[in-house]
One Martini backbone bead per residue (centre of mass of N, CA, C, O) as a GRO file, in nm:
protein
  265
    1MET     BB    1   4.432  -2.337   0.909
    2SER     BB    2   4.475  -2.201   0.596
    3THR     BB    3   4.668  -1.970   0.466
    4ALA     BB    4   4.425  -1.813   0.305
    5ASN     BB    5   4.259  -1.804   0.614
    6ARG     BB    6   4.509  -1.626   0.735
    7SER     BB    7   4.551  -1.399   0.539
    8LEU     BB    8   4.241  -1.285   0.583
    9ALA     BB    9   4.258  -1.255   0.879
   10SER     BB   10   4.479  -1.063   0.904
   11ALA     BB   11   4.352  -0.800   0.745
   12VAL     BB   12   4.133  -0.803   0.876
   13THR     BB   13   4.219  -0.711   1.151
   14THR     BB   14   4.392  -0.472   1.064
   15VAL     BB   15   4.177  -0.288   0.994
   16ILE     BB   16   4.023  -0.317   1.245
   17SER     BB   17   4.221  -0.207   1.452
   18GLY     BB   18   4.302   0.034   1.327
   19THR     BB   19   4.014   0.165   1.367
   20ALA     BB   20   3.986   0.160   1.616
   21LEU     BB   21   4.237   0.328   1.708
   22GLY     BB   22   4.111   0.587   1.649
   23VAL     BB   23   3.837   0.554   1.788
   24PHE     BB   24   3.905   0.518   2.072
   25GLY     BB   25   4.076   0.811   2.112
   26LEU     BB   26   3.849   0.975   2.075
   27ALA     BB   27   3.653   0.855   2.260
   28PHE     BB   28   3.807   0.888   2.503
   29GLY     BB   29   3.885   1.205   2.490
   30THR     BB   30   3.549   1.288   2.493
   31LEU     BB   31   3.524   1.179   2.777
   32LEU     BB   32   3.685   1.281   2.943
   33ALA     BB   33   3.562   1.584   2.882
   34VAL     BB   34   3.288   1.532   3.003
   35VAL     BB   35   3.396   1.515   3.263
   36VAL     BB   36   3.557   1.741   3.324
   37VAL     BB   37   3.306   1.956   3.277
   38LEU     BB   38   3.111   1.843   3.493
   39GLY     BB   39   3.334   1.855   3.744
   40LEU     BB   40   3.324   2.160   3.725
   41LEU     BB   41   3.044   2.244   3.712
   42LEU     BB   42   2.996   2.141   4.005
   43SER     BB   43   3.223   2.279   4.173
   44GLY     BB   44   3.174   2.568   4.060
   45LEU     BB   45   3.427   2.696   3.964
   46VAL     BB   46   3.291   2.714   3.679
   47GLU     BB   47   3.138   2.827   3.372
   48PHE     BB   48   2.962   2.815   3.108
   49SER     BB   49   3.149   2.782   2.819
   50PRO     BB   50   3.293   2.757   2.485
   51VAL     BB   51   3.600   2.771   2.624
   52LEU     BB   52   3.585   2.577   2.809
   53VAL     BB   53   3.536   2.333   2.609
   54LEU     BB   54   3.759   2.369   2.413
   55VAL     BB   55   3.968   2.330   2.571
   56VAL     BB   56   3.942   2.050   2.733
   57GLY     BB   57   3.919   1.895   2.459
   58LEU     BB   58   4.190   1.952   2.358
   59ILE     BB   59   4.349   1.816   2.612
   60THR     BB   60   4.186   1.521   2.625
   61THR     BB   61   4.186   1.443   2.323
   62GLN     BB   62   4.449   1.520   2.180
   63GLY     BB   63   4.643   1.514   2.476
   64VAL     BB   64   4.539   1.240   2.558
   65GLY     BB   65   4.388   1.034   2.391
   66CYS     BB   66   4.566   0.987   2.182
   67PHE     BB   67   4.857   0.960   2.269
   68LEU     BB   68   4.782   0.711   2.508
   69THR     BB   69   4.698   0.530   2.268
   70ALA     BB   70   4.978   0.537   2.136
   71VAL     BB   71   5.141   0.472   2.356
   72GLY     BB   72   5.039   0.248   2.425
   73TYR     BB   73   5.055   0.046   2.178
   74ALA     BB   74   5.355   0.070   2.157
   75ARG     BB   75   5.408  -0.052   2.451
   76TYR     BB   76   5.136  -0.340   2.475
   77ARG     BB   77   5.080  -0.495   2.199
   78HIS     BB   78   5.287  -0.750   2.248
   79ARG     BB   79   5.152  -0.886   2.470
   80VAL     BB   80   4.874  -0.898   2.381
   81GLY     BB   81   4.938  -1.055   2.151
   82ALA     BB   82   5.058  -1.305   2.281
   83ALA     BB   83   4.817  -1.386   2.473
   84LEU     BB   84   4.588  -1.429   2.241
   85ALA     BB   85   4.775  -1.624   2.052
   86LYS     BB   86   4.741  -1.852   2.295
   87ILE     BB   87   4.448  -1.901   2.245
   88VAL     BB   88   4.339  -1.912   1.979
   89GLY     BB   89   4.623  -2.044   1.771
   90HIS     BB   90   4.695  -1.755   1.587
   91ARG     BB   91   5.007  -1.585   1.560
   92ALA     BB   92   5.041  -1.478   1.269
   93TRP     BB   93   4.754  -1.247   1.289
   94LEU     BB   94   4.903  -1.115   1.548
   95PRO     BB   95   5.048  -0.863   1.736
   96THR     BB   96   5.395  -0.962   1.819
   97ARG     BB   97   5.537  -0.687   1.774
   98ARG     BB   98   5.704  -0.425   1.831
   99PHE     BB   99   5.613  -0.050   1.856
  100ARG     BB  100   5.729   0.223   1.632
  101ILE     BB  101   5.756   0.573   1.681
  102PRO     BB  102   5.921   0.800   1.491
  103VAL     BB  103   6.142   1.031   1.680
  104HIS     BB  104   6.261   1.372   1.572
  105VAL     BB  105   6.493   1.579   1.500
  106PRO     BB  106   6.452   1.813   1.260
  107SER     BB  107   6.580   1.810   0.963
  108VAL     BB  108   6.619   1.972   0.671
  109ARG     BB  109   6.434   1.778   0.530
  110ASP     BB  110   6.229   1.817   0.696
  111LEU     BB  111   6.142   2.111   0.667
  112LEU     BB  112   6.073   2.100   0.390
  113LEU     BB  113   5.868   1.907   0.398
  114VAL     BB  114   5.649   2.112   0.544
  115VAL     BB  115   5.645   2.281   0.351
  116GLY     BB  116   5.558   2.134   0.104
  117GLY     BB  117   5.306   2.009   0.267
  118TYR     BB  118   5.175   2.245   0.292
  119VAL     BB  119   5.152   2.404   0.021
  120ALA     BB  120   5.013   2.152  -0.136
  121ALA     BB  121   4.756   2.120   0.032
  122PHE     BB  122   4.613   2.409  -0.062
  123VAL     BB  123   4.628   2.376  -0.350
  124LEU     BB  124   4.442   2.127  -0.356
  125ILE     BB  125   4.199   2.214  -0.222
  126GLY     BB  126   4.185   2.498  -0.403
  127THR     BB  127   4.166   2.296  -0.666
  128VAL     BB  128   3.907   2.125  -0.589
  129GLY     BB  129   3.717   2.323  -0.461
  130TYR     BB  130   3.673   2.503  -0.723
  131ALA     BB  131   3.568   2.249  -0.895
  132ILE     BB  132   3.296   2.217  -0.686
  133SER     BB  133   3.198   2.531  -0.729
  134ILE     BB  134   3.138   2.507  -1.004
  135ALA     BB  135   2.968   2.242  -0.979
  136GLY     BB  136   2.740   2.316  -0.746
  137VAL     BB  137   2.889   2.157  -0.489
  138GLU     BB  138   2.844   2.100  -0.165
  139GLY     BB  139   2.942   2.122   0.129
  140ALA     BB  140   3.034   2.117   0.470
  141SER     BB  141   3.033   2.199   0.794
  142ASN     BB  142   3.201   2.311   1.045
  143THR     BB  143   3.135   2.301   1.392
  144SER     BB  144   3.334   2.461   1.497
  145ALA     BB  145   3.347   2.696   1.271
  146GLU     BB  146   3.080   2.775   1.372
  147VAL     BB  147   3.115   2.856   1.650
  148GLY     BB  148   3.366   3.052   1.614
  149LEU     BB  149   3.217   3.262   1.439
  150GLU     BB  150   3.053   3.330   1.691
  151ASN     BB  151   3.299   3.350   1.874
  152PRO     BB  152   3.608   3.475   1.780
  153ALA     BB  153   3.779   3.383   2.016
  154LEU     BB  154   3.813   3.071   1.964
  155LEU     BB  155   3.990   3.113   1.720
  156LEU     BB  156   4.264   3.193   1.911
  157TRP     BB  157   4.283   2.888   2.039
  158LEU     BB  158   4.312   2.731   1.797
  159VAL     BB  159   4.581   2.788   1.658
  160PRO     BB  160   4.779   2.710   1.899
  161GLY     BB  161   4.621   2.416   1.934
  162SER     BB  162   4.714   2.281   1.654
  163ILE     BB  163   5.038   2.310   1.709
  164LEU     BB  164   5.034   2.152   2.004
  165LEU     BB  165   4.786   1.925   1.988
  166ILE     BB  166   4.645   1.825   1.698
  167GLY     BB  167   4.850   1.740   1.535
  168PRO     BB  168   5.026   1.573   1.729
  169GLY     BB  169   4.762   1.390   1.843
  170GLU     BB  170   4.630   1.303   1.566
  171GLU     BB  171   4.954   1.183   1.411
  172ILE     BB  172   5.037   0.981   1.624
  173LEU     BB  173   4.758   0.806   1.564
  174PHE     BB  174   4.709   0.797   1.232
  175ARG     BB  175   5.024   0.738   1.172
  176GLY     BB  176   5.139   0.629   1.379
  177VAL     BB  177   4.962   0.381   1.449
  178VAL     BB  178   4.725   0.321   1.184
  179GLN     BB  179   4.963   0.335   0.969
  180GLY     BB  180   5.141   0.145   1.072
  181ARG     BB  181   4.924  -0.115   1.096
  182PHE     BB  182   4.892  -0.143   0.821
  183ARG     BB  183   5.184  -0.142   0.669
  184GLU     BB  184   5.265  -0.430   0.768
  185ARG     BB  185   5.062  -0.597   0.586
  186PHE     BB  186   5.041  -0.373   0.304
  187GLY     BB  187   5.192  -0.134   0.325
  188PRO     BB  188   5.229   0.232   0.200
  189GLY     BB  189   5.004   0.249   0.004
  190THR     BB  190   4.755   0.164   0.148
  191ALA     BB  191   4.828   0.278   0.442
  192ILE     BB  192   4.771   0.560   0.339
  193ALA     BB  193   4.444   0.486   0.221
  194LEU     BB  194   4.319   0.396   0.503
  195ALA     BB  195   4.399   0.590   0.686
  196SER     BB  196   4.257   0.841   0.559
  197LEU     BB  197   3.966   0.703   0.519
  198VAL     BB  198   3.980   0.707   0.858
  199PHE     BB  199   4.002   1.013   0.932
  200ALA     BB  200   3.801   1.146   0.750
  201SER     BB  201   3.545   0.970   0.839
  202ILE     BB  202   3.602   1.085   1.180
  203HIS     BB  203   3.451   1.368   1.089
  204TYR     BB  204   3.153   1.322   1.031
  205THR     BB  205   3.059   1.417   1.364
  206ALA     BB  206   3.214   1.740   1.257
  207LEU     BB  207   2.955   1.768   1.057
  208SER     BB  208   2.723   1.940   0.890
  209GLY     BB  209   2.447   1.832   0.724
  210ALA     BB  210   2.421   1.639   0.475
  211ALA     BB  211   2.514   1.336   0.349
  212SER     BB  212   2.656   1.470   0.117
  213ALA     BB  213   2.809   1.662   0.185
  214ARG     BB  214   3.003   1.536   0.391
  215PHE     BB  215   3.111   1.322   0.160
  216VAL     BB  216   3.259   1.624   0.022
  217THR     BB  217   3.418   1.665   0.256
  218ILE     BB  218   3.578   1.409   0.324
  219GLY     BB  219   3.717   1.413   0.014
  220LEU     BB  220   3.877   1.638   0.090
  221LEU     BB  221   4.031   1.542   0.346
  222LEU     BB  222   4.202   1.351   0.205
  223ILE     BB  223   4.425   1.514   0.083
  224PRO     BB  224   4.586   1.578   0.394
  225ALA     BB  225   4.596   1.303   0.453
  226VAL     BB  226   4.814   1.201   0.230
  227ILE     BB  227   5.012   1.388   0.294
  228PHE     BB  228   5.070   1.317   0.570
  229GLY     BB  229   5.157   1.044   0.497
  230VAL     BB  230   5.375   1.052   0.252
  231ILE     BB  231   5.592   1.233   0.480
  232TYR     BB  232   5.598   1.041   0.647
  233GLU     BB  233   5.732   0.801   0.509
  234ILE     BB  234   5.976   0.978   0.413
  235SER     BB  235   6.094   1.042   0.674
  236GLU     BB  236   6.015   0.903   0.942
  237ASN     BB  237   5.874   1.122   1.112
  238ILE     BB  238   5.599   1.266   1.319
  239VAL     BB  239   5.675   1.557   1.317
  240VAL     BB  240   5.644   1.621   1.052
  241PRO     BB  241   5.334   1.604   0.988
  242ALA     BB  242   5.253   1.783   1.277
  243LEU     BB  243   5.354   2.026   1.130
  244VAL     BB  244   5.140   2.053   0.942
  245HIS     BB  245   4.869   1.978   1.061
  246GLY     BB  246   4.906   2.253   1.246
  247LEU     BB  247   4.930   2.456   1.029
  248TYR     BB  248   4.694   2.419   0.857
  249ASN     BB  249   4.486   2.480   1.093
  250ALA     BB  250   4.596   2.750   1.182
  251THR     BB  251   4.530   2.891   0.895
  252LEU     BB  252   4.227   2.854   0.918
  253PHE     BB  253   4.170   2.986   1.158
  254SER     BB  254   4.273   3.275   1.086
  255LEU     BB  255   4.081   3.309   0.846
  256LEU     BB  256   3.820   3.277   0.981
  257TYR     BB  257   3.899   3.573   1.191
  258VAL     BB  258   3.935   3.779   0.934
  259THR     BB  259   3.660   3.721   0.857
  260THR     BB  260   3.497   3.829   1.120
  261LEU     BB  261   3.654   4.135   1.067
  262VAL     BB  262   3.528   4.201   0.799
  263ALA     BB  263   3.202   4.144   0.885
  264ALA     BB  264   3.220   4.360   1.066
  265PRO     BB  265   3.053   4.648   1.136
   0.00000   0.00000   0.00000
């Protein structure tokens, strides 16, 4: 294989594998959620309720699926890559090196990045969202938010769930692993863009409405996704984007809960 072909194969393999990791982590967690919920219902121990689905979904998808996928990849990918390299005979474009996700107790600088990222996410989302509304462009609704508005008690579960499960689980997968995988081949700038695109696009199925409205919302989701990616590269600590992501989501759910109280008769 020529050098140009190997380079192209390396780039394509990286994009496919990075995207597949993100999809697999969420799909694995979702499948676990279905199995656990069905098991609980068939056992007769619990009755079906939105709270049951939400709590089990958070634990299995973000807490188990995302986490295990990230840790499994970081720990075993070099062994799998080395084995595949022997089979296909092209070691250069397969990941055979050990993979590391930097984790440590946040420093004062890290905490300042958390505050800055949190504020930046809301300022940019608010500005772009306002401009879109002025232009008369409609975005899609998040199905979790819709369910939460119909069952306000669920929103109270989502506030701590965002900080303890959603933020850490999604960040260790999408920034720690997916962005880290892309960075190895393309560098930090392209890695942030690609990982943010994968992260935002995966939310398509979690949105409701016309396809055009969903794409508008996905475009908005790119804003916090890029911010999470940037502060991860700056801090070199996965705890930092996990905190920003968790606090960002928790704030959104808190605002939704306040909205339900104000709208209540």
